mmCIF file with all atom_site columns, C-alpha atoms in Angstrom:
data_model
loop_
_atom_site.group_PDB
_atom_site.id
_atom_site.type_symbol
_atom_site.label_atom_id
_atom_site.label_alt_id
_atom_site.label_comp_id
_atom_site.label_asym_id
_atom_site.label_entity_id
_atom_site.label_seq_id
_atom_site.pdbx_PDB_ins_code
_atom_site.Cartn_x
_atom_site.Cartn_y
_atom_site.Cartn_z
_atom_site.occupancy
_atom_site.B_iso_or_equiv
_atom_site.pdbx_formal_charge
_atom_site.auth_seq_id
_atom_site.auth_comp_id
_atom_site.auth_asym_id
_atom_site.auth_atom_id
_atom_site.pdbx_PDB_model_num
ATOM 1   C CA . UNK A 1 1   ? 0.562   8.294  -11.879 1.00 84.00 ? 732 UNK A CA 1
ATOM 2   C CA . UNK A 1 2   ? -1.014  5.314  -10.155 1.00 90.00 ? 733 UNK A CA 1
ATOM 3   C CA . UNK A 1 3   ? -4.421  6.995  -9.871  1.00 95.00 ? 734 UNK A CA 1
ATOM 4   C CA . UNK A 1 4   ? -4.332  7.877  -13.566 1.00 96.00 ? 735 UNK A CA 1
ATOM 5   C CA . UNK A 1 5   ? -3.489  4.238  -14.251 1.00 95.00 ? 736 UNK A CA 1
ATOM 6   C CA . UNK A 1 6   ? -6.555  3.087  -12.353 1.00 97.00 ? 737 UNK A CA 1
ATOM 7   C CA . UNK A 1 7   ? -8.740  5.356  -14.459 1.00 98.00 ? 738 UNK A CA 1
ATOM 8   C CA . UNK A 1 8   ? -7.068  3.917  -17.567 1.00 98.00 ? 739 UNK A CA 1
ATOM 9   C CA . UNK A 1 9   ? -7.897  0.384  -16.412 1.00 98.00 ? 740 UNK A CA 1
ATOM 10  C CA . UNK A 1 10  ? -11.492 1.394  -15.694 1.00 98.00 ? 741 UNK A CA 1
ATOM 11  C CA . UNK A 1 11  ? -11.760 2.861  -19.183 1.00 98.00 ? 742 UNK A CA 1
ATOM 12  C CA . UNK A 1 12  ? -10.244 -0.288 -20.701 1.00 98.00 ? 743 UNK A CA 1
ATOM 13  C CA . UNK A 1 13  ? -12.771 -2.455 -18.841 1.00 98.00 ? 744 UNK A CA 1
ATOM 14  C CA . UNK A 1 14  ? -15.635 -0.261 -20.060 1.00 98.00 ? 745 UNK A CA 1
ATOM 15  C CA . UNK A 1 15  ? -14.327 -0.510 -23.624 1.00 98.00 ? 746 UNK A CA 1
ATOM 16  C CA . UNK A 1 16  ? -14.371 -4.307 -23.394 1.00 98.00 ? 747 UNK A CA 1
ATOM 17  C CA . UNK A 1 17  ? -17.841 -4.294 -21.838 1.00 98.00 ? 748 UNK A CA 1
ATOM 18  C CA . UNK A 1 18  ? -19.031 -1.942 -24.573 1.00 97.00 ? 749 UNK A CA 1
ATOM 19  C CA . UNK A 1 19  ? -17.689 -4.296 -27.248 1.00 97.00 ? 750 UNK A CA 1
ATOM 20  C CA . UNK A 1 20  ? -19.556 -7.187 -25.649 1.00 97.00 ? 751 UNK A CA 1
ATOM 21  C CA . UNK A 1 21  ? -22.820 -5.283 -25.139 1.00 97.00 ? 752 UNK A CA 1
ATOM 22  C CA . UNK A 1 22  ? -22.758 -3.993 -28.718 1.00 96.00 ? 753 UNK A CA 1
ATOM 23  C CA . UNK A 1 23  ? -22.970 -7.571 -29.923 1.00 95.00 ? 754 UNK A CA 1
ATOM 24  C CA . UNK A 1 24  ? -19.455 -7.341 -31.314 1.00 95.00 ? 755 UNK A CA 1
ATOM 25  C CA . UNK A 1 25  ? -20.564 -4.745 -33.882 1.00 94.00 ? 756 UNK A CA 1
ATOM 26  C CA . UNK A 1 26  ? -17.980 -2.855 -35.930 1.00 94.00 ? 757 UNK A CA 1
ATOM 27  C CA . UNK A 1 27  ? -17.854 -0.085 -33.334 1.00 92.00 ? 758 UNK A CA 1
ATOM 28  C CA . UNK A 1 28  ? -17.657 -2.682 -30.570 1.00 92.00 ? 759 UNK A CA 1
ATOM 29  C CA . UNK A 1 29  ? -14.738 -4.444 -32.195 1.00 95.00 ? 760 UNK A CA 1
ATOM 30  C CA . UNK A 1 30  ? -13.000 -1.075 -32.614 1.00 95.00 ? 761 UNK A CA 1
ATOM 31  C CA . UNK A 1 31  ? -13.309 -0.533 -28.844 1.00 96.00 ? 762 UNK A CA 1
ATOM 32  C CA . UNK A 1 32  ? -10.949 -3.444 -28.242 1.00 97.00 ? 763 UNK A CA 1
ATOM 33  C CA . UNK A 1 33  ? -8.001  -1.474 -29.645 1.00 97.00 ? 764 UNK A CA 1
ATOM 34  C CA . UNK A 1 34  ? -8.202  1.366  -27.071 1.00 97.00 ? 765 UNK A CA 1
ATOM 35  C CA . UNK A 1 35  ? -8.785  -1.225 -24.342 1.00 98.00 ? 766 UNK A CA 1
ATOM 36  C CA . UNK A 1 36  ? -5.500  -2.908 -25.220 1.00 98.00 ? 767 UNK A CA 1
ATOM 37  C CA . UNK A 1 37  ? -3.700  0.416  -25.619 1.00 98.00 ? 768 UNK A CA 1
ATOM 38  C CA . UNK A 1 38  ? -4.949  1.770  -22.286 1.00 98.00 ? 769 UNK A CA 1
ATOM 39  C CA . UNK A 1 39  ? -3.858  -1.416 -20.542 1.00 98.00 ? 770 UNK A CA 1
ATOM 40  C CA . UNK A 1 40  ? -0.380  -0.970 -22.035 1.00 98.00 ? 771 UNK A CA 1
ATOM 41  C CA . UNK A 1 41  ? -0.375  2.639  -20.803 1.00 98.00 ? 772 UNK A CA 1
ATOM 42  C CA . UNK A 1 42  ? -1.250  1.374  -17.330 1.00 97.00 ? 773 UNK A CA 1
ATOM 43  C CA . UNK A 1 43  ? 1.769   -0.937 -17.383 1.00 97.00 ? 774 UNK A CA 1
ATOM 44  C CA . UNK A 1 44  ? 4.015   1.910  -18.541 1.00 96.00 ? 775 UNK A CA 1
ATOM 45  C CA . UNK A 1 45  ? 2.744   4.234  -15.829 1.00 96.00 ? 776 UNK A CA 1
ATOM 46  C CA . UNK A 1 46  ? 3.298   1.547  -13.192 1.00 95.00 ? 777 UNK A CA 1
ATOM 47  C CA . UNK A 1 47  ? 6.920   1.384  -14.350 1.00 94.00 ? 778 UNK A CA 1
ATOM 48  C CA . UNK A 1 48  ? 7.199   5.152  -13.978 1.00 91.00 ? 779 UNK A CA 1
ATOM 49  C CA . UNK A 1 49  ? 7.778   5.883  -17.662 1.00 93.00 ? 780 UNK A CA 1
ATOM 50  C CA . UNK A 1 50  ? 7.139   9.610  -18.022 1.00 92.00 ? 781 UNK A CA 1
ATOM 51  C CA . UNK A 1 51  ? 6.845   9.583  -21.796 1.00 95.00 ? 782 UNK A CA 1
ATOM 52  C CA . UNK A 1 52  ? 3.918   7.172  -21.450 1.00 96.00 ? 783 UNK A CA 1
ATOM 53  C CA . UNK A 1 53  ? 2.045   9.794  -19.425 1.00 96.00 ? 784 UNK A CA 1
ATOM 54  C CA . UNK A 1 54  ? 2.383   12.294 -22.276 1.00 96.00 ? 785 UNK A CA 1
ATOM 55  C CA . UNK A 1 55  ? 1.178   9.833  -24.913 1.00 97.00 ? 786 UNK A CA 1
ATOM 56  C CA . UNK A 1 56  ? -1.635  8.612  -22.667 1.00 98.00 ? 787 UNK A CA 1
ATOM 57  C CA . UNK A 1 57  ? -2.766  12.198 -22.110 1.00 98.00 ? 788 UNK A CA 1
ATOM 58  C CA . UNK A 1 58  ? -2.955  12.823 -25.848 1.00 98.00 ? 789 UNK A CA 1
ATOM 59  C CA . UNK A 1 59  ? -4.920  9.608  -26.287 1.00 97.00 ? 790 UNK A CA 1
ATOM 60  C CA . UNK A 1 60  ? -7.303  10.552 -23.473 1.00 97.00 ? 791 UNK A CA 1
ATOM 61  C CA . UNK A 1 61  ? -8.039  13.878 -25.128 1.00 97.00 ? 792 UNK A CA 1
ATOM 62  C CA . UNK A 1 62  ? -8.614  12.202 -28.486 1.00 96.00 ? 793 UNK A CA 1
ATOM 63  C CA . UNK A 1 63  ? -10.634 9.438  -26.873 1.00 95.00 ? 794 UNK A CA 1
ATOM 64  C CA . UNK A 1 64  ? -12.915 11.920 -25.162 1.00 97.00 ? 795 UNK A CA 1
ATOM 65  C CA . UNK A 1 65  ? -13.505 13.655 -28.485 1.00 96.00 ? 796 UNK A CA 1
ATOM 66  C CA . UNK A 1 66  ? -14.286 10.377 -30.213 1.00 95.00 ? 797 UNK A CA 1
ATOM 67  C CA . UNK A 1 67  ? -16.611 9.303  -27.431 1.00 96.00 ? 798 UNK A CA 1
ATOM 68  C CA . UNK A 1 68  ? -18.496 12.604 -27.632 1.00 96.00 ? 799 UNK A CA 1
ATOM 69  C CA . UNK A 1 69  ? -18.924 12.122 -31.378 1.00 95.00 ? 800 UNK A CA 1
ATOM 70  C CA . UNK A 1 70  ? -20.213 8.601  -30.759 1.00 94.00 ? 801 UNK A CA 1
ATOM 71  C CA . UNK A 1 71  ? -22.714 9.969  -28.216 1.00 95.00 ? 802 UNK A CA 1
ATOM 72  C CA . UNK A 1 72  ? -24.025 12.462 -30.773 1.00 96.00 ? 803 UNK A CA 1
ATOM 73  C CA . UNK A 1 73  ? -24.992 9.716  -33.207 1.00 92.00 ? 804 UNK A CA 1
ATOM 74  C CA . UNK A 1 74  ? -26.784 6.421  -33.021 1.00 91.00 ? 805 UNK A CA 1
ATOM 75  C CA . UNK A 1 75  ? -24.435 3.823  -31.603 1.00 92.00 ? 806 UNK A CA 1
ATOM 76  C CA . UNK A 1 76  ? -24.614 0.099  -31.020 1.00 94.00 ? 807 UNK A CA 1
ATOM 77  C CA . UNK A 1 77  ? -22.759 0.723  -27.757 1.00 96.00 ? 808 UNK A CA 1
ATOM 78  C CA . UNK A 1 78  ? -25.094 1.660  -24.883 1.00 96.00 ? 809 UNK A CA 1
ATOM 79  C CA . UNK A 1 79  ? -24.947 5.339  -23.942 1.00 96.00 ? 810 UNK A CA 1
ATOM 80  C CA . UNK A 1 80  ? -24.228 4.570  -20.294 1.00 97.00 ? 811 UNK A CA 1
ATOM 81  C CA . UNK A 1 81  ? -21.048 2.753  -21.353 1.00 97.00 ? 812 UNK A CA 1
ATOM 82  C CA . UNK A 1 82  ? -20.001 5.738  -23.476 1.00 97.00 ? 813 UNK A CA 1
ATOM 83  C CA . UNK A 1 83  ? -20.655 8.141  -20.593 1.00 98.00 ? 814 UNK A CA 1
ATOM 84  C CA . UNK A 1 84  ? -18.615 5.870  -18.318 1.00 98.00 ? 815 UNK A CA 1
ATOM 85  C CA . UNK A 1 85  ? -15.753 5.831  -20.828 1.00 98.00 ? 816 UNK A CA 1
ATOM 86  C CA . UNK A 1 86  ? -15.929 9.612  -21.066 1.00 98.00 ? 817 UNK A CA 1
ATOM 87  C CA . UNK A 1 87  ? -15.789 9.957  -17.276 1.00 98.00 ? 818 UNK A CA 1
ATOM 88  C CA . UNK A 1 88  ? -12.908 7.484  -16.918 1.00 98.00 ? 819 UNK A CA 1
ATOM 89  C CA . UNK A 1 89  ? -10.935 9.169  -19.708 1.00 98.00 ? 820 UNK A CA 1
ATOM 90  C CA . UNK A 1 90  ? -11.526 12.571 -18.107 1.00 98.00 ? 821 UNK A CA 1
ATOM 91  C CA . UNK A 1 91  ? -10.362 11.257 -14.734 1.00 98.00 ? 822 UNK A CA 1
ATOM 92  C CA . UNK A 1 92  ? -7.243  9.779  -16.309 1.00 98.00 ? 823 UNK A CA 1
ATOM 93  C CA . UNK A 1 93  ? -6.528  13.058 -18.122 1.00 98.00 ? 824 UNK A CA 1
ATOM 94  C CA . UNK A 1 94  ? -6.863  15.100 -14.923 1.00 97.00 ? 825 UNK A CA 1
ATOM 95  C CA . UNK A 1 95  ? -4.449  12.884 -12.999 1.00 97.00 ? 826 UNK A CA 1
ATOM 96  C CA . UNK A 1 96  ? -2.035  12.684 -15.925 1.00 97.00 ? 827 UNK A CA 1
ATOM 97  C CA . UNK A 1 97  ? -1.921  16.481 -16.089 1.00 96.00 ? 828 UNK A CA 1
ATOM 98  C CA . UNK A 1 98  ? -1.286  16.580 -12.337 1.00 96.00 ? 829 UNK A CA 1
ATOM 99  C CA . UNK A 1 99  ? 1.551   14.067 -12.631 1.00 93.00 ? 830 UNK A CA 1
ATOM 100 C CA . UNK A 1 100 ? 3.103   15.847 -15.609 1.00 94.00 ? 831 UNK A CA 1
ATOM 101 C CA . UNK A 1 101 ? 2.870   19.304 -14.009 1.00 94.00 ? 832 UNK A CA 1
ATOM 102 C CA . UNK A 1 102 ? 4.344   17.985 -10.748 1.00 90.00 ? 833 UNK A CA 1
ATOM 103 C CA . UNK A 1 103 ? 7.369   16.722 -12.676 1.00 83.00 ? 834 UNK A CA 1
ATOM 104 C CA . UNK A 1 104 ? 6.719   13.051 -11.981 1.00 65.00 ? 835 UNK A CA 1
ATOM 105 C CA . UNK A 1 105 ? 6.339   12.356 -15.695 1.00 59.00 ? 836 UNK A CA 1
ATOM 106 C CA . UNK A 1 106 ? 9.374   14.078 -17.167 1.00 50.00 ? 837 UNK A CA 1
#
């Protein structure tokens, strides 16, 4: 679960950077919520809380969907940030699935 946590932290950092680079637009301000949430997930995963892995996985799947929708439209957040968020969320999801299927997150 530690690798998934690192992807979560990378995604959180990209969310914060996206908020800054958007000029603190409405979308940019919204990005601060997932950044805080993903950081909390990281802490929970570090403590070995299996239920956090399940919730984080659901949030990664939803986050990837939201990021794809943001990429389809005109956004104040640079596309390269959105692609980075998408990649980090995907990486976190892959390692969360691995941890859950291996029984480390039960």
